[in-house]
Amino acid sequence: MLSTNLNQIIHFFLFQILPYVSISILITASLLRGLLVPYSWKTQSSELISQSHMKIASNLFHVGVLLLFGGHCVGLLTPASWLSGIGLTPPIHQIVEIIMGGIAAILVMVGIFLFSKRRLTDFRVRAITRASDWFVLSLLSLVVTFGIACIVDAILYGRSGAIILLLGEWARSLLSFHPEAWKLMINVPIWQKIHITVGLIILMSIPFTRLMHIWAGISLPWYLIRSTQIMRANNGESV
């Protein structure tokens, strides 16, 4: 009985409370950082120091991330009946997830590998690398690794698409503030649970790391009207 209750408490916290906490921190902390320290809202790019492998790593990583983000949004937030209406039944949806998700995950992992190699082997880049950079790379590696584990699990055991239906219902239940959304996650494979949990941790970390720059495109109008940033050369003259 104790283990059952503990399991329910863990699931309730991770899949009912944590999603709302993560999104609240993401939005609130991002707004505060944008208002209080607007010039910290940047990638802190090291490309000016060294461009070694940067272009290919950046392109692979960002293309993969965009594919994964778009796929997750469509797969989780679109009602299954709508998808079935256009011929994307759960089994077909599962196959698409395996193929497209696998390709995107490989792109991201190659990008992360090149980013990490560059930070380890280029002494100038390594000198300006912060602990938060390794923290972000570790989290991204972890979430993609468990995402790949989910794909492998789907290939071996879950090609019916049943898990996709559960995950989609869970995500949409959270959007409608259903108080028992967490119960849908009890029978989901452990790989999916860890994948989602790490993903929520990444959401919370965005306002406090270089990942903050993902808001730049959305906030472009604000960027265009904000005060000019003054740069000074070594001789003290404004640039």
mmCIF file of C-alpha atoms in Angstrom:
data_model
loop_
_atom_site.group_PDB
_atom_site.id
_atom_site.type_symbol
_atom_site.label_atom_id
_atom_site.label_comp_id
_atom_site.label_asym_id
_atom_site.label_seq_id
_atom_site.Cartn_x
_atom_site.Cartn_y
_atom_site.Cartn_z
ATOM 1 C CA MET A 1 0.000 0.000 0.000
ATOM 2 C CA LEU A 2 2.820 2.392 0.902
ATOM 3 C CA SER A 3 4.644 1.788 -2.392
ATOM 4 C CA THR A 4 1.395 2.273 -4.312
ATOM 5 C CA ASN A 5 0.678 5.564 -2.569
ATOM 6 C CA LEU A 6 4.251 6.761 -3.100
ATOM 7 C CA ASN A 7 4.025 5.886 -6.783
ATOM 8 C CA GLN A 8 0.813 7.882 -7.089
ATOM 9 C CA ILE A 9 2.327 10.861 -5.261
ATOM 10 C CA ILE A 10 5.352 10.842 -7.588
ATOM 11 C CA HIS A 11 3.147 10.656 -10.676
ATOM 12 C CA PHE A 12 0.869 13.394 -9.353
ATOM 13 C CA PHE A 13 3.830 15.709 -8.751
ATOM 14 C CA LEU A 14 5.694 14.972 -12.010
ATOM 15 C CA PHE A 15 2.747 14.899 -14.388
ATOM 16 C CA GLN A 16 0.152 17.144 -12.743
ATOM 17 C CA ILE A 17 2.067 19.764 -10.716
ATOM 18 C CA LEU A 18 5.449 20.023 -12.450
ATOM 19 C CA PRO A 19 4.087 20.943 -15.930
ATOM 20 C CA TYR A 20 2.280 23.999 -14.517
ATOM 21 C CA VAL A 21 5.284 24.931 -12.348
ATOM 22 C CA SER A 22 7.628 24.653 -15.334
ATOM 23 C CA ILE A 23 5.494 26.814 -17.598
ATOM 24 C CA SER A 24 4.921 29.378 -14.830
ATOM 25 C CA ILE A 25 8.661 29.685 -14.167
ATOM 26 C CA LEU A 26 9.391 29.834 -17.904
ATOM 27 C CA ILE A 27 6.984 32.706 -18.529
ATOM 28 C CA THR A 28 7.499 34.680 -15.314
ATOM 29 C CA ALA A 29 11.298 34.452 -15.176
ATOM 30 C CA SER A 30 11.613 35.165 -18.909
ATOM 31 C CA LEU A 31 9.522 38.327 -18.579
ATOM 32 C CA LEU A 32 11.477 39.476 -15.532
ATOM 33 C CA ARG A 33 14.813 38.874 -17.238
ATOM 34 C CA GLY A 34 13.616 40.676 -20.346
ATOM 35 C CA LEU A 35 12.450 43.693 -18.331
ATOM 36 C CA LEU A 36 15.210 43.899 -15.723
ATOM 37 C CA VAL A 37 18.294 42.776 -17.671
ATOM 38 C CA PRO A 38 17.281 43.030 -21.347
ATOM 39 C CA TYR A 39 20.835 42.973 -22.715
ATOM 40 C CA SER A 40 21.458 39.557 -21.175
ATOM 41 C CA TRP A 41 18.808 38.197 -23.541
ATOM 42 C CA LYS A 42 21.272 36.702 -26.032
ATOM 43 C CA THR A 43 22.974 33.501 -27.111
ATOM 44 C CA GLN A 44 26.334 34.526 -25.619
ATOM 45 C CA SER A 45 27.713 33.055 -28.826
ATOM 46 C CA SER A 46 31.366 32.049 -29.006
ATOM 47 C CA GLU A 47 31.310 32.128 -32.817
ATOM 48 C CA LEU A 48 33.315 35.362 -32.916
ATOM 49 C CA ILE A 49 36.103 33.592 -31.045
ATOM 50 C CA SER A 50 36.157 30.445 -33.150
ATOM 51 C CA GLN A 51 33.982 29.271 -36.045
ATOM 52 C CA SER A 52 35.366 25.739 -36.021
ATOM 53 C CA HIS A 53 32.493 23.293 -36.786
ATOM 54 C CA MET A 54 30.074 26.025 -35.695
ATOM 55 C CA LYS A 55 28.049 26.409 -38.885
ATOM 56 C CA ILE A 56 27.368 22.731 -39.481
ATOM 57 C CA ALA A 57 26.759 22.043 -35.771
ATOM 58 C CA SER A 58 24.358 24.970 -35.447
ATOM 59 C CA ASN A 59 22.423 24.074 -38.599
ATOM 60 C CA LEU A 60 22.065 20.400 -37.685
ATOM 61 C CA PHE A 61 21.072 21.182 -34.111
ATOM 62 C CA HIS A 62 18.518 23.872 -34.897
ATOM 63 C CA VAL A 63 16.899 21.992 -37.795
ATOM 64 C CA GLY A 64 16.556 18.930 -35.569
ATOM 65 C CA VAL A 65 15.141 20.937 -32.665
ATOM 66 C CA LEU A 66 12.570 22.663 -34.900
ATOM 67 C CA LEU A 67 11.467 19.302 -36.307
ATOM 68 C CA LEU A 68 11.134 17.816 -32.819
ATOM 69 C CA PHE A 69 9.315 20.844 -31.436
ATOM 70 C CA GLY A 70 6.856 20.935 -34.330
ATOM 71 C CA GLY A 71 6.301 17.187 -34.183
ATOM 72 C CA HIS A 72 5.670 17.239 -30.438
ATOM 73 C CA CYS A 73 3.209 20.141 -30.718
ATOM 74 C CA VAL A 74 1.221 18.531 -33.524
ATOM 75 C CA GLY A 75 1.347 15.034 -32.038
ATOM 76 C CA LEU A 76 0.414 15.986 -28.481
ATOM 77 C CA LEU A 77 -2.023 18.849 -28.977
ATOM 78 C CA THR A 78 -4.019 17.734 -32.017
ATOM 79 C CA PRO A 79 -7.029 15.525 -31.144
ATOM 80 C CA ALA A 80 -6.638 11.967 -32.419
ATOM 81 C CA SER A 81 -9.956 12.210 -34.265
ATOM 82 C CA TRP A 82 -8.645 15.142 -36.304
ATOM 83 C CA LEU A 83 -5.491 13.262 -37.225
ATOM 84 C CA SER A 84 -7.454 10.131 -38.115
ATOM 85 C CA GLY A 85 -9.685 12.300 -40.292
ATOM 86 C CA ILE A 86 -6.729 13.100 -42.544
ATOM 87 C CA GLY A 87 -5.550 9.496 -42.585
ATOM 88 C CA LEU A 88 -3.055 9.722 -39.724
ATOM 89 C CA THR A 89 -4.380 6.838 -37.641
ATOM 90 C CA PRO A 90 -2.524 5.931 -34.411
ATOM 91 C CA PRO A 91 -0.420 3.139 -36.037
ATOM 92 C CA ILE A 92 0.536 5.411 -38.948
ATOM 93 C CA HIS A 93 1.162 8.267 -36.521
ATOM 94 C CA GLN A 94 3.506 5.968 -34.609
ATOM 95 C CA ILE A 95 5.430 5.095 -37.777
ATOM 96 C CA VAL A 96 5.766 8.782 -38.688
ATOM 97 C CA GLU A 97 7.011 9.502 -35.170
ATOM 98 C CA ILE A 98 9.593 6.717 -35.397
ATOM 99 C CA ILE A 99 10.933 7.877 -38.772
ATOM 100 C CA MET A 100 10.795 11.668 -38.422
ATOM 101 C CA GLY A 101 11.581 11.655 -34.699
ATOM 102 C CA GLY A 102 14.543 9.358 -35.292
ATOM 103 C CA ILE A 103 15.967 11.560 -38.050
ATOM 104 C CA ALA A 104 15.487 14.751 -36.013
ATOM 105 C CA ALA A 105 17.013 13.177 -32.900
ATOM 106 C CA ILE A 106 20.104 12.129 -34.842
ATOM 107 C CA LEU A 107 20.516 15.671 -36.205
ATOM 108 C CA VAL A 108 20.290 17.121 -32.692
ATOM 109 C CA MET A 109 22.716 14.593 -31.196
ATOM 110 C CA VAL A 110 25.292 15.228 -33.923
ATOM 111 C CA GLY A 111 24.929 18.959 -33.311
ATOM 112 C CA ILE A 112 25.376 18.490 -29.551
ATOM 113 C CA PHE A 113 28.432 16.301 -30.133
ATOM 114 C CA LEU A 114 30.053 18.929 -32.336
ATOM 115 C CA PHE A 115 29.198 21.697 -29.853
ATOM 116 C CA SER A 116 30.726 19.683 -27.015
ATOM 117 C CA LYS A 117 33.823 18.696 -29.008
ATOM 118 C CA ARG A 118 34.405 22.331 -29.894
ATOM 119 C CA ARG A 119 34.168 23.435 -26.263
ATOM 120 C CA LEU A 120 36.557 20.700 -25.174
ATOM 121 C CA THR A 121 39.191 21.004 -27.890
ATOM 122 C CA ASP A 122 39.305 24.748 -28.633
ATOM 123 C CA PHE A 123 41.131 26.365 -25.701
ATOM 124 C CA ARG A 124 39.679 29.824 -26.388
ATOM 125 C CA VAL A 125 36.107 28.543 -26.428
ATOM 126 C CA ARG A 126 36.811 26.350 -23.400
ATOM 127 C CA ALA A 127 38.106 29.392 -21.504
ATOM 128 C CA ILE A 128 34.759 31.218 -21.800
ATOM 129 C CA THR A 129 32.559 28.157 -21.307
ATOM 130 C CA ARG A 130 30.364 28.413 -18.224
ATOM 131 C CA ALA A 131 29.014 25.679 -15.995
ATOM 132 C CA SER A 132 25.534 26.549 -17.263
ATOM 133 C CA ASP A 133 26.678 25.715 -20.825
ATOM 134 C CA TRP A 134 27.592 22.164 -19.804
ATOM 135 C CA PHE A 135 24.386 21.950 -17.779
ATOM 136 C CA VAL A 136 22.340 22.831 -20.871
ATOM 137 C CA LEU A 137 24.253 20.447 -23.135
ATOM 138 C CA SER A 138 23.855 17.654 -20.570
ATOM 139 C CA LEU A 139 20.108 18.202 -20.261
ATOM 140 C CA LEU A 140 19.661 18.339 -24.033
ATOM 141 C CA SER A 141 21.698 15.160 -24.464
ATOM 142 C CA LEU A 142 19.646 13.450 -21.785
ATOM 143 C CA VAL A 143 16.252 14.424 -23.164
ATOM 144 C CA VAL A 144 17.195 13.356 -26.705
ATOM 145 C CA THR A 145 18.756 10.096 -25.476
ATOM 146 C CA PHE A 146 15.557 9.130 -23.689
ATOM 147 C CA GLY A 147 13.594 10.291 -26.712
ATOM 148 C CA ILE A 148 15.570 7.803 -28.795
ATOM 149 C CA ALA A 149 14.876 5.161 -26.132
ATOM 150 C CA CYS A 150 11.160 5.903 -26.585
ATOM 151 C CA ILE A 151 11.522 5.372 -30.335
ATOM 152 C CA VAL A 152 13.312 2.057 -29.821
ATOM 153 C CA ASP A 153 10.631 0.988 -27.333
ATOM 154 C CA ALA A 154 7.945 1.905 -29.865
ATOM 155 C CA ILE A 155 9.669 -0.123 -32.602
ATOM 156 C CA LEU A 156 9.949 -3.193 -30.371
ATOM 157 C CA TYR A 157 6.739 -3.098 -28.360
ATOM 158 C CA GLY A 158 4.388 -0.248 -29.182
ATOM 159 C CA ARG A 159 3.676 0.155 -32.874
ATOM 160 C CA SER A 160 -0.083 0.225 -32.257
ATOM 161 C CA GLY A 161 0.083 3.908 -31.352
ATOM 162 C CA ALA A 162 -1.659 3.357 -28.009
ATOM 163 C CA ILE A 163 1.025 5.267 -26.085
ATOM 164 C CA ILE A 164 0.733 8.230 -28.458
ATOM 165 C CA LEU A 165 -3.001 8.365 -27.708
ATOM 166 C CA LEU A 166 -2.320 8.355 -23.957
ATOM 167 C CA LEU A 167 0.328 11.075 -24.182
ATOM 168 C CA GLY A 168 -1.865 13.258 -26.355
ATOM 169 C CA GLU A 169 -4.818 12.878 -24.016
ATOM 170 C CA TRP A 170 -2.550 13.737 -21.057
ATOM 171 C CA ALA A 171 -1.229 16.919 -22.707
ATOM 172 C CA ARG A 172 -4.686 18.110 -23.734
ATOM 173 C CA SER A 173 -6.064 17.292 -20.268
ATOM 174 C CA LEU A 174 -3.417 19.556 -18.749
ATOM 175 C CA LEU A 175 -4.477 22.343 -21.109
ATOM 176 C CA SER A 176 -8.053 21.974 -19.903
ATOM 177 C CA PHE A 177 -6.850 21.852 -16.250
ATOM 178 C CA HIS A 178 -8.241 18.384 -15.668
ATOM 179 C CA PRO A 179 -7.369 17.450 -12.057
ATOM 180 C CA GLU A 180 -6.675 13.796 -12.862
ATOM 181 C CA ALA A 181 -4.538 14.162 -15.981
ATOM 182 C CA TRP A 182 -1.630 12.508 -14.147
ATOM 183 C CA LYS A 183 -3.444 9.172 -13.986
ATOM 184 C CA LEU A 184 -3.041 8.808 -17.747
ATOM 185 C CA MET A 185 0.721 8.559 -17.258
ATOM 186 C CA ILE A 186 0.753 5.644 -14.831
ATOM 187 C CA ASN A 187 0.982 2.947 -17.513
ATOM 188 C CA VAL A 188 3.273 4.887 -19.857
ATOM 189 C CA PRO A 189 6.773 3.327 -20.338
ATOM 190 C CA ILE A 190 9.468 4.620 -17.999
ATOM 191 C CA TRP A 191 11.459 6.034 -20.958
ATOM 192 C CA GLN A 192 8.588 8.359 -21.809
ATOM 193 C CA LYS A 193 8.260 9.469 -18.193
ATOM 194 C CA ILE A 194 11.947 10.360 -17.894
ATOM 195 C CA HIS A 195 11.892 12.032 -21.324
ATOM 196 C CA ILE A 196 8.984 14.251 -20.294
ATOM 197 C CA THR A 197 10.425 15.036 -16.856
ATOM 198 C CA VAL A 198 13.770 16.139 -18.305
ATOM 199 C CA GLY A 199 11.911 18.177 -20.912
ATOM 200 C CA LEU A 200 10.031 20.013 -18.160
ATOM 201 C CA ILE A 201 13.312 20.703 -16.344
ATOM 202 C CA ILE A 202 14.678 22.199 -19.578
ATOM 203 C CA LEU A 203 11.655 24.498 -19.794
ATOM 204 C CA MET A 204 12.381 25.752 -16.273
ATOM 205 C CA SER A 205 16.050 26.334 -17.080
ATOM 206 C CA ILE A 206 15.435 28.460 -20.181
ATOM 207 C CA PRO A 207 15.244 31.866 -18.422
ATOM 208 C CA PHE A 208 18.488 31.213 -16.527
ATOM 209 C CA THR A 209 20.701 29.965 -19.387
ATOM 210 C CA ARG A 210 21.693 30.814 -22.958
ATOM 211 C CA LEU A 211 18.517 29.003 -24.072
ATOM 212 C CA MET A 212 16.777 32.295 -23.307
ATOM 213 C CA HIS A 213 17.579 33.378 -26.864
ATOM 214 C CA ILE A 214 14.761 31.179 -28.197
ATOM 215 C CA TRP A 215 12.434 34.074 -27.340
ATOM 216 C CA ALA A 216 14.336 36.446 -29.652
ATOM 217 C CA GLY A 217 12.278 35.635 -32.735
ATOM 218 C CA ILE A 218 8.975 35.940 -30.875
ATOM 219 C CA SER A 219 9.976 39.236 -29.268
ATOM 220 C CA LEU A 220 11.420 40.801 -32.444
ATOM 221 C CA PRO A 221 9.101 43.876 -32.365
ATOM 222 C CA TRP A 222 10.280 44.675 -28.821
ATOM 223 C CA TYR A 223 13.903 44.212 -29.873
ATOM 224 C CA LEU A 224 13.452 46.716 -32.676
ATOM 225 C CA ILE A 225 12.215 49.498 -30.373
ATOM 226 C CA ARG A 226 14.410 48.934 -27.308
ATOM 227 C CA SER A 227 17.209 51.375 -26.457
ATOM 228 C CA THR A 228 20.456 51.061 -28.388
ATOM 229 C CA GLN A 229 23.158 49.033 -26.677
ATOM 230 C CA ILE A 230 26.388 51.026 -26.391
ATOM 231 C CA MET A 231 29.626 49.121 -26.906
ATOM 232 C CA ARG A 232 33.029 50.543 -25.956
ATOM 233 C CA ALA A 233 36.353 49.701 -27.515
ATOM 234 C CA ASN A 234 39.507 49.286 -25.444
ATOM 235 C CA ASN A 235 40.343 52.960 -25.928
ATOM 236 C CA GLY A 236 37.073 53.937 -24.243
ATOM 237 C CA GLU A 237 35.365 55.302 -27.368
ATOM 238 C CA SER A 238 31.732 54.422 -28.000
ATOM 239 C CA VAL A 239 31.015 52.096 -30.876
#
